[in-house]
Short mmCIF file of C-alpha atoms in Angstrom, two decimals:
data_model
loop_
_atom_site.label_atom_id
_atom_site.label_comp_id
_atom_site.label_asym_id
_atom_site.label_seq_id
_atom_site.Cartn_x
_atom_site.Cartn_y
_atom_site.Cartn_z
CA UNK V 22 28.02 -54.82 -53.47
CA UNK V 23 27.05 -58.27 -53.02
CA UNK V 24 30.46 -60.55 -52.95
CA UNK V 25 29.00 -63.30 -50.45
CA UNK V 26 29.68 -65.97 -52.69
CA UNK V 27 33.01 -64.88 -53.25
CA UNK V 28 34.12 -63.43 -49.89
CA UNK V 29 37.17 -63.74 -47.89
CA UNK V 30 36.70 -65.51 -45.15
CA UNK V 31 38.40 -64.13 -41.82
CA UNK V 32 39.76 -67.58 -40.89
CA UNK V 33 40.88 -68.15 -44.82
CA UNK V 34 44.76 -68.79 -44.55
CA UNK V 35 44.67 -68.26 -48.04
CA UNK V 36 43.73 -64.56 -47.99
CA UNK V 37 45.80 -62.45 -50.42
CA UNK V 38 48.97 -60.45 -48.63
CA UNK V 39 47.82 -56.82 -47.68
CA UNK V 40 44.32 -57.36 -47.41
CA UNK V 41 42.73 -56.77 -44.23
CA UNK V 42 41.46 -59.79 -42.30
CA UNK V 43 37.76 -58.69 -42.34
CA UNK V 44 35.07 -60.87 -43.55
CA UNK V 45 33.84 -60.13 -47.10
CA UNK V 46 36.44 -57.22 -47.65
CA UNK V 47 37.98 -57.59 -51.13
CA UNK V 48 41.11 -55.62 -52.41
CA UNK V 49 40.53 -53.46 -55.07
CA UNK V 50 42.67 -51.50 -57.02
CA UNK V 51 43.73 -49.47 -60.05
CA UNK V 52 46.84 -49.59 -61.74
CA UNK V 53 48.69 -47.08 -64.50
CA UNK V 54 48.76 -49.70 -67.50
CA UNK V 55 44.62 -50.37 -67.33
CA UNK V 56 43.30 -46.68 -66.78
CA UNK V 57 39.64 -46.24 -66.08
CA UNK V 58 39.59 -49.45 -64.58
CA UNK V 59 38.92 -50.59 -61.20
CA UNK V 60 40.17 -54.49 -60.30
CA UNK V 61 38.20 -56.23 -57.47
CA UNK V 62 40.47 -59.14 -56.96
CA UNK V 63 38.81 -62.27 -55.28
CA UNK V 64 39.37 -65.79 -54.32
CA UNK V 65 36.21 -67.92 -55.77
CA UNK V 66 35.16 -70.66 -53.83
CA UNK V 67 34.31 -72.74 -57.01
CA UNK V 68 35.42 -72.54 -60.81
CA UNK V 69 33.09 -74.90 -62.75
CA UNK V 70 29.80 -73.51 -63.54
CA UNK V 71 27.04 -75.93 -64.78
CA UNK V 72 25.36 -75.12 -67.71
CA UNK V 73 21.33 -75.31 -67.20
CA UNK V 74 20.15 -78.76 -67.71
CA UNK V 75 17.41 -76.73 -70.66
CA UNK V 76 20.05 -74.84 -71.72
CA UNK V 77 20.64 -75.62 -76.06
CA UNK V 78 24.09 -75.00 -75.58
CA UNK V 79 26.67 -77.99 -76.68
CA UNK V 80 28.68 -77.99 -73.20
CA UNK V 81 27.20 -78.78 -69.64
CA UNK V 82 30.11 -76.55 -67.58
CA UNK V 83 31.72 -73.30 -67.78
CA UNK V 84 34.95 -71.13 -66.04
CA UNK V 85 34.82 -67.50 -66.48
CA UNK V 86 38.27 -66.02 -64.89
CA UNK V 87 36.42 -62.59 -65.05
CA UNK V 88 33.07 -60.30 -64.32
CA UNK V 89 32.99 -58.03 -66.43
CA UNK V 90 34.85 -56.81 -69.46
CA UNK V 91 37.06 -53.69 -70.31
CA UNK V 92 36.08 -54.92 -74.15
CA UNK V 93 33.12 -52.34 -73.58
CA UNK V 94 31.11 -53.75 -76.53
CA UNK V 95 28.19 -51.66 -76.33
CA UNK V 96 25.70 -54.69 -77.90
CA UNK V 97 27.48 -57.47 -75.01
CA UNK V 98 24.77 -59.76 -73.89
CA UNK V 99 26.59 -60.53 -70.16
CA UNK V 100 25.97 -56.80 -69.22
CA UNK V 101 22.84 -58.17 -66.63
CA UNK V 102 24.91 -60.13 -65.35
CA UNK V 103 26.72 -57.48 -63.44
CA UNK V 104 23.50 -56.47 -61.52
CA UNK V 105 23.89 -59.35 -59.36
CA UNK V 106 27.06 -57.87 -57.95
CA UNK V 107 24.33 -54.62 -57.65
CA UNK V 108 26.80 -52.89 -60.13
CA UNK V 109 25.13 -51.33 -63.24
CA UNK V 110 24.79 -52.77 -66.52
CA UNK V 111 26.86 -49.88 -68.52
CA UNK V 112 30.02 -47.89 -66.95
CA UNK V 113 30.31 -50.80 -64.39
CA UNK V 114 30.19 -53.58 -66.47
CA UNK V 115 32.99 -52.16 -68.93
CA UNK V 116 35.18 -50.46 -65.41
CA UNK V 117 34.42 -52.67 -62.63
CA UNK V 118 36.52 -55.78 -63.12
CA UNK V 119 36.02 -59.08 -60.73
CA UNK V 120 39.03 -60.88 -60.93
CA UNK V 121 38.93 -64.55 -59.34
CA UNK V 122 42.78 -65.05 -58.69
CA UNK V 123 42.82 -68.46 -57.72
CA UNK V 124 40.44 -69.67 -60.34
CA UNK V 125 43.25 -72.06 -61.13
CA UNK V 126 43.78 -73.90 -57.86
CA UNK V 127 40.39 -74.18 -57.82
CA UNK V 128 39.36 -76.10 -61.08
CA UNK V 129 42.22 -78.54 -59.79
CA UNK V 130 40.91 -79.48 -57.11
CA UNK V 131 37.17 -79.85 -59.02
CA UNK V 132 38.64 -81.37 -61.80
CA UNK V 133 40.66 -83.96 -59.79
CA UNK V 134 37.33 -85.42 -57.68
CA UNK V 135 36.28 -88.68 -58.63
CA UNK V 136 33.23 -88.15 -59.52
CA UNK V 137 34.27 -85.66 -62.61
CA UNK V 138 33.53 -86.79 -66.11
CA UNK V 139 35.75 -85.06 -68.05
CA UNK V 140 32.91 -83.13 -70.16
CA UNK V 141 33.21 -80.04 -72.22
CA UNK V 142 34.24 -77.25 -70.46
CA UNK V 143 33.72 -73.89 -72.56
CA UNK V 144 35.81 -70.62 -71.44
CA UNK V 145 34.55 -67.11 -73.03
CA UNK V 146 30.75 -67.93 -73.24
CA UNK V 147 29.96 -64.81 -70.69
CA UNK V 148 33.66 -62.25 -70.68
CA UNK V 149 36.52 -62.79 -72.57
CA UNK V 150 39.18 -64.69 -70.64
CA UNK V 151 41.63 -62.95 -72.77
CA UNK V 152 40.41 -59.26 -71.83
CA UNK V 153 43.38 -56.94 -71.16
CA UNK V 154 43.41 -57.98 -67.11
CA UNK V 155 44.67 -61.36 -68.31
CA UNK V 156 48.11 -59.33 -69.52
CA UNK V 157 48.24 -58.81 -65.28
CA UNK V 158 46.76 -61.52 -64.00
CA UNK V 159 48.23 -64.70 -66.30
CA UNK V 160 44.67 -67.05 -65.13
CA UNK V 161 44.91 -68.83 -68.49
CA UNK V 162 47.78 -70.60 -68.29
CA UNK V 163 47.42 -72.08 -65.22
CA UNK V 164 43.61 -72.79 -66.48
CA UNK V 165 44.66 -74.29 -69.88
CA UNK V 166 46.91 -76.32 -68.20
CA UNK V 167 44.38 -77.50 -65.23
CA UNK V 168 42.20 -78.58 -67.88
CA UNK V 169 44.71 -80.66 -70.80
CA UNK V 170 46.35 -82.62 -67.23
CA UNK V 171 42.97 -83.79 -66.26
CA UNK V 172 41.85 -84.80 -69.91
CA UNK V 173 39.11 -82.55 -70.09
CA UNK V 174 38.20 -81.61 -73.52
CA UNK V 175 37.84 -77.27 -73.71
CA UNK V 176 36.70 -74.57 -75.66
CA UNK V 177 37.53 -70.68 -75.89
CA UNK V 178 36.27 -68.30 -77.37
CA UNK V 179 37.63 -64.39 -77.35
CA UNK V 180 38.29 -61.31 -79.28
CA UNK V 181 41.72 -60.99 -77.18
CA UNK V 182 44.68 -60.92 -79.04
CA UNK V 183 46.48 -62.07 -75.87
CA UNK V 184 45.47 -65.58 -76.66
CA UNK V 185 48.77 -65.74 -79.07
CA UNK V 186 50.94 -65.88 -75.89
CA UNK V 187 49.18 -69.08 -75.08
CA UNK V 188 49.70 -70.81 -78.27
CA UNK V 189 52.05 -72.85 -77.75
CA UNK V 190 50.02 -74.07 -74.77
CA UNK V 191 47.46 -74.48 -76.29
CA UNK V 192 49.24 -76.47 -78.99
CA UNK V 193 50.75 -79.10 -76.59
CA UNK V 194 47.09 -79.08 -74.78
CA UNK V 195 46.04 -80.07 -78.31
CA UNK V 196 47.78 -83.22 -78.15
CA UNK V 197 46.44 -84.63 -74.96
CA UNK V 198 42.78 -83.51 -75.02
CA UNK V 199 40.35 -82.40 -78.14
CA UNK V 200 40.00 -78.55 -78.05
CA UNK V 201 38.08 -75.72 -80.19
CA UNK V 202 39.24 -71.77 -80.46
CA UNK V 203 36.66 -69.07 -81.78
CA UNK V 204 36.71 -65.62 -82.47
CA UNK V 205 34.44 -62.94 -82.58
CA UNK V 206 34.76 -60.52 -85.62
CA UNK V 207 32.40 -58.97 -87.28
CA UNK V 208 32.51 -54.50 -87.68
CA UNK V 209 35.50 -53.75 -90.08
CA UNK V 210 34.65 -50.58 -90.17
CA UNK V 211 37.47 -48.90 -87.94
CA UNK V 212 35.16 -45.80 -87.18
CA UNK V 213 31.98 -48.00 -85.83
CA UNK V 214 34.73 -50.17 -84.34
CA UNK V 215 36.09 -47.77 -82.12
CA UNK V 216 32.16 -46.82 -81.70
CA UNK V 217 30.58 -49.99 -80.68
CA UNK V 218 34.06 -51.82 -79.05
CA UNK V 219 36.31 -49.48 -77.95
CA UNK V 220 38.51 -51.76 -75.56
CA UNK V 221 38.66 -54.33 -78.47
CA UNK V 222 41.85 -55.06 -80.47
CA UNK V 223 41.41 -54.02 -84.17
CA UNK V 224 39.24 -55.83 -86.75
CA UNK V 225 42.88 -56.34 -88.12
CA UNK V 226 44.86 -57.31 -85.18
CA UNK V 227 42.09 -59.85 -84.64
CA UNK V 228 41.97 -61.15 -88.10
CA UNK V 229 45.84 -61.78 -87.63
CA UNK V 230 45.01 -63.97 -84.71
CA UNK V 231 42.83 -65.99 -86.79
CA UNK V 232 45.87 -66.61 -89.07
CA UNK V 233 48.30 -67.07 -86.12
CA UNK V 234 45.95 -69.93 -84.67
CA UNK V 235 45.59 -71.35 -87.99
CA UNK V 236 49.58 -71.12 -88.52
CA UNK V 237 49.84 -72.95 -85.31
CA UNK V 238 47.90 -75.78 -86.57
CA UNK V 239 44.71 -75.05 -84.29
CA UNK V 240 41.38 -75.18 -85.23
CA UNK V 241 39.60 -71.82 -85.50
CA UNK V 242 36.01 -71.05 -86.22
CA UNK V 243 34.59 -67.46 -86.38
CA UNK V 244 31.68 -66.02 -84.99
CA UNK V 245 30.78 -62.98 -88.01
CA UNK V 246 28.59 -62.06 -85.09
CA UNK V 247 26.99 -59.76 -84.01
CA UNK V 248 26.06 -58.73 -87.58
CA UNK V 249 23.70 -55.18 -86.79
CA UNK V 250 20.66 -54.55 -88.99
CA UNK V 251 21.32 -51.15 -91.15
CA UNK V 252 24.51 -50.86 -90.15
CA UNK V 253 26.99 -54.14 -91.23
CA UNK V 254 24.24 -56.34 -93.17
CA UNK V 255 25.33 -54.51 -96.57
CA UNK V 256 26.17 -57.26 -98.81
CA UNK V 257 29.73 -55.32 -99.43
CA UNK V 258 30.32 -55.60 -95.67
CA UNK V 259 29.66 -59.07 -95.46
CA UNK V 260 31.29 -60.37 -98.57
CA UNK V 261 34.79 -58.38 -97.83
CA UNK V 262 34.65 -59.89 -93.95
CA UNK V 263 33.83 -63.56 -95.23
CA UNK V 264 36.27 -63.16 -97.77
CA UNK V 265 39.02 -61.67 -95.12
CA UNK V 266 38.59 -64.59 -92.53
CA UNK V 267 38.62 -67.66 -95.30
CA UNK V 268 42.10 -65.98 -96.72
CA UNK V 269 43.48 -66.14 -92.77
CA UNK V 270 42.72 -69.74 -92.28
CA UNK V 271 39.26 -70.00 -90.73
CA UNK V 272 37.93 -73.67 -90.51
CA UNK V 273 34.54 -72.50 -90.23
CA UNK V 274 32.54 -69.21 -89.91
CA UNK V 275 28.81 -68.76 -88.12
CA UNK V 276 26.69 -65.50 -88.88
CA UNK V 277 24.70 -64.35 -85.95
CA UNK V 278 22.19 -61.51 -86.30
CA UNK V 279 21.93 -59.39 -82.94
CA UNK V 280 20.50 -60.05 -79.78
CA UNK V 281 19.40 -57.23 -77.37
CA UNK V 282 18.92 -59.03 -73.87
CA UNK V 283 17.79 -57.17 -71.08
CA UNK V 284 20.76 -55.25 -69.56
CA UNK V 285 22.52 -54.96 -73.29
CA UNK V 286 18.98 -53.59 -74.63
CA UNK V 287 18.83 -50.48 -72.81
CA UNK V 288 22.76 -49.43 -73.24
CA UNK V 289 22.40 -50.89 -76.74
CA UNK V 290 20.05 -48.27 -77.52
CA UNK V 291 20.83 -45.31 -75.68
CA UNK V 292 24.25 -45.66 -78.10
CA UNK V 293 21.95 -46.53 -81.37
CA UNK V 294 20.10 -43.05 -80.01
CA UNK V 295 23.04 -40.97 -79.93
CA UNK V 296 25.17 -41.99 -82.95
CA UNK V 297 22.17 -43.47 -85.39
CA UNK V 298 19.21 -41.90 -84.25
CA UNK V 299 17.82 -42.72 -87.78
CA UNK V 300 17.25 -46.35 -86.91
CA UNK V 301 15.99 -45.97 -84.03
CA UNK V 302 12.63 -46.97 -85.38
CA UNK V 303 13.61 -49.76 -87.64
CA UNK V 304 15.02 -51.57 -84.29
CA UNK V 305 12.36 -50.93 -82.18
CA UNK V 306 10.11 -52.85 -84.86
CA UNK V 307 12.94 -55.77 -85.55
CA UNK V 308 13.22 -56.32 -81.49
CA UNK V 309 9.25 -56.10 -80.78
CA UNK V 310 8.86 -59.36 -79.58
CA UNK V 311 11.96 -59.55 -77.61
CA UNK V 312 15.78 -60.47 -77.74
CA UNK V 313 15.93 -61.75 -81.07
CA UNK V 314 15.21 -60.68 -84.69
CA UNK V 315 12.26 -62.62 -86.70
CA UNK V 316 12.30 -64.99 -88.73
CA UNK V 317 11.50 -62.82 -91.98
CA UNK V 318 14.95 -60.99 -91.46
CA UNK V 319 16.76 -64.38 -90.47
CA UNK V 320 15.82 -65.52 -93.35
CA UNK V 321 16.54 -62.34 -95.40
CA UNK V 322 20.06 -62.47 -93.97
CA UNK V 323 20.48 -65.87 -95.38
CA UNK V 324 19.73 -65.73 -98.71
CA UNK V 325 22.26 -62.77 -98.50
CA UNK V 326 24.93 -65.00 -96.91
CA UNK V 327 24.52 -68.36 -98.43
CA UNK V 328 25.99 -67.44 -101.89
CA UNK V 329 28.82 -65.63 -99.86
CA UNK V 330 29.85 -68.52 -97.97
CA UNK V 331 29.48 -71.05 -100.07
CA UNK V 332 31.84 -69.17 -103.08
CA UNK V 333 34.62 -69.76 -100.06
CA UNK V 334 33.92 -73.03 -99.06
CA UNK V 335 32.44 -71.89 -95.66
CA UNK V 336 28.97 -73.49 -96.14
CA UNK V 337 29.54 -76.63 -95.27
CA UNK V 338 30.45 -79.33 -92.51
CA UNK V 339 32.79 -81.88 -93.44
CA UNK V 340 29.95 -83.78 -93.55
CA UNK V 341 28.46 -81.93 -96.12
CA UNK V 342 25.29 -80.50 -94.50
CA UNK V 343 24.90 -77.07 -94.56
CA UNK V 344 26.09 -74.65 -92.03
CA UNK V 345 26.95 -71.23 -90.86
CA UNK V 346 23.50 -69.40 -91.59
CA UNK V 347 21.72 -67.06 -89.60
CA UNK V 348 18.28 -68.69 -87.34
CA UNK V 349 20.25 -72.74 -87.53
CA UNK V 350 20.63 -73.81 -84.27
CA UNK V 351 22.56 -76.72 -84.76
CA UNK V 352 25.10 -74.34 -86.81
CA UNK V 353 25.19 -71.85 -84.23
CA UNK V 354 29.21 -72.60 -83.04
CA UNK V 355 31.57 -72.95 -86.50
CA UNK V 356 33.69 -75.73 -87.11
CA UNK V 357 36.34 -75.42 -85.84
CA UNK V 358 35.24 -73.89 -82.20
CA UNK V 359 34.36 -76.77 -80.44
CA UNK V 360 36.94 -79.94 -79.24
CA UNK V 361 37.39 -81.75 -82.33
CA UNK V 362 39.59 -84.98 -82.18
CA UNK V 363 43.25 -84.70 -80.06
CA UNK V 364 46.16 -83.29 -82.65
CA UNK V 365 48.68 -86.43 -83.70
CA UNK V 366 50.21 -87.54 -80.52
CA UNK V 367 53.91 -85.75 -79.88
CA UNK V 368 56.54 -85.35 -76.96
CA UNK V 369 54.65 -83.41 -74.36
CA UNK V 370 57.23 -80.32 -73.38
CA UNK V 371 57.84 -80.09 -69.57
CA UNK V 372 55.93 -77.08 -67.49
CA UNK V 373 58.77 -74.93 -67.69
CA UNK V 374 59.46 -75.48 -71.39
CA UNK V 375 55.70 -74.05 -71.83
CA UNK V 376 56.47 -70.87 -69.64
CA UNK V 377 55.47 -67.67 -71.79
CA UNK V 378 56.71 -64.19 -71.31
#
């Protein structure tokens, strides 16, 4: 496997205990509470990642504490990124998990050079921070915290659970620096659930972390994504999700059609094979031309949403131009997901006051 860029160093005083002092050897492991998986822990020698200058996307840096996911969404987009590490886009991606352990330390140091800008840093845009290594691993925290001490606006987004241990982190971060929280929801369906995400917490459990956020007073937009041609479009399906995240407290809500990338394509459909071999043919004429769906069912999928969103208040910006539908870029992250303004300045609690079990 290629680790180069993340190797231990056999003059690195700050190799982990128990690991043999050889250059580029990594400790992996497996442990009784995360069966199936395989952790490659690893000391990265950077944690900002800089968007590409092209790139549409409304923040210029990333952190990802993880490769790879134990989610196991069949339809994930990252899945090619896993090649690089000359693992394989399917098994691998969902059982080999990279774990950068002093991703913390790290973004401290970056964060504290002089010539940082304090821009928008966005965590969850390739795996979910809040994946069920974070339970082990506790990156967050010390991330979260990193990030609100240097005044650097942030951004996460997750279908974790786990992020409810960091709310009241997340709440004092709130104060000192603006911040957005998404989730990802969109199969309510428990059957196709357990399907198409097995290692993800229930439509339900993650619906109660929408309220939870909201009850904390955090901002939380949803991502109704990815919503899958034939199999979730049914106006039923999407009027009792939309419905089910404006009762929990959603500021804002985005509906995303599929993508199939390269990597996600080919696992994608080997799994469409299998359990819907019916519509097999009706994808392989939506994807054609590529990644995305055309235009013609974009805008099928909005005349089917608008109505939906807008009879719950969801279809608009506060300053009133419309938002949330499938195919408009500039509505492609809900309200509510990226750093709004700072929460009303409070007493900031002390480190240890913020220390979660």
């Amino acid at each position: 496997m290629r680790w180069d860029a993340q190797r231990l160093d056999l003059e690195d005083p700050g190799t982990l205990p128990g690991l043999p002092t050889v250059a580029g050897l990594l400790r992996s492991l497996q442990v009784p509470e995360f069966p199936g998986l395989t952790l490659h822990e690893v000391r990265a020698k950077s944690a900002l990642n800089r968007v590409p200058d092209h790139s549409s996307m409304p923040f210029a840096f990333t952190v990802n504490t993880f490769r790879g996911c134990s989610h196991s969404c069949v339809y994930c987009f990252a899945r090619k990124t896993h090649e690089w590490l000359e693992l394989d886009t399917g098994s691998d991606f969902d059982s080999q998990i990279v774990v950068k352990t002093n991703v913390a330390d790290v973004l401290r140091r970056e964060l504290s050079r002089a010539s940082w800008k304090r821009e928008h840093v966005a965590l969850g845009t390739n795996t979910d921070p809040y994946q069920r290594a974070e339970g082990r691993y506790r990156l967050m925290p010390g991330v979260i915290d990193a990030l609100a001490r240097s005044g650097t606006p942030f951004s996460v987004l997750t279908k974790g659970t786990l992020l409810t241990r960091d709310l009241p982190l997340l709440a004092a971060a709130s104060r000192d620096v603006p911040i957005g929280l998404g989730v990802s929801l969109a199969i309510w369906d428990d059957e196709l659930h357990r399907s198409l995400e097995p290692g993800v917490p229930t439509p339900r459990a993650r619906l109660e972390l929408v309220r939870r956020i909201a009850d904390a007073g955090l901002p939380c937009g949803v991502f109704l994504a990815p919503v899958l041609p034939g199999l979730t479009d049914q106006k039923e399906h999407l009027e009792r999700a939309i419905a089910a995240v404006a009762e929990a407290g959603a500021t804002g809500v985005t509906v995303l059609p599929l993508h199939l990338r390269p990597g996600a394509r080919e696992w994608f459909t080997a799994w469409l094979s299998r359990e819907h071999p019916k519509l097999v043919g009706r994808y392989r004429t939506l994807y054609s031309r590529g990644a995305y769906v055309p235009a013609e069912y974009r805008s099928w999928l909005t005349a089917r949403v608008a109505p939906i969103l807008a009879a719950h208040g969801l279809d608009r910006h506060s300053g009133g131009e419309a938002r949330g539908l499938p195919g408009d870029e500039s509505a492609s992250f809900p309200h509510g997901s990226l750093p709004g303004p700072p929460a009303p300045a409070q007493p900031r609690a002390e480190p240890e006051q913020l220390a979660l079990c």
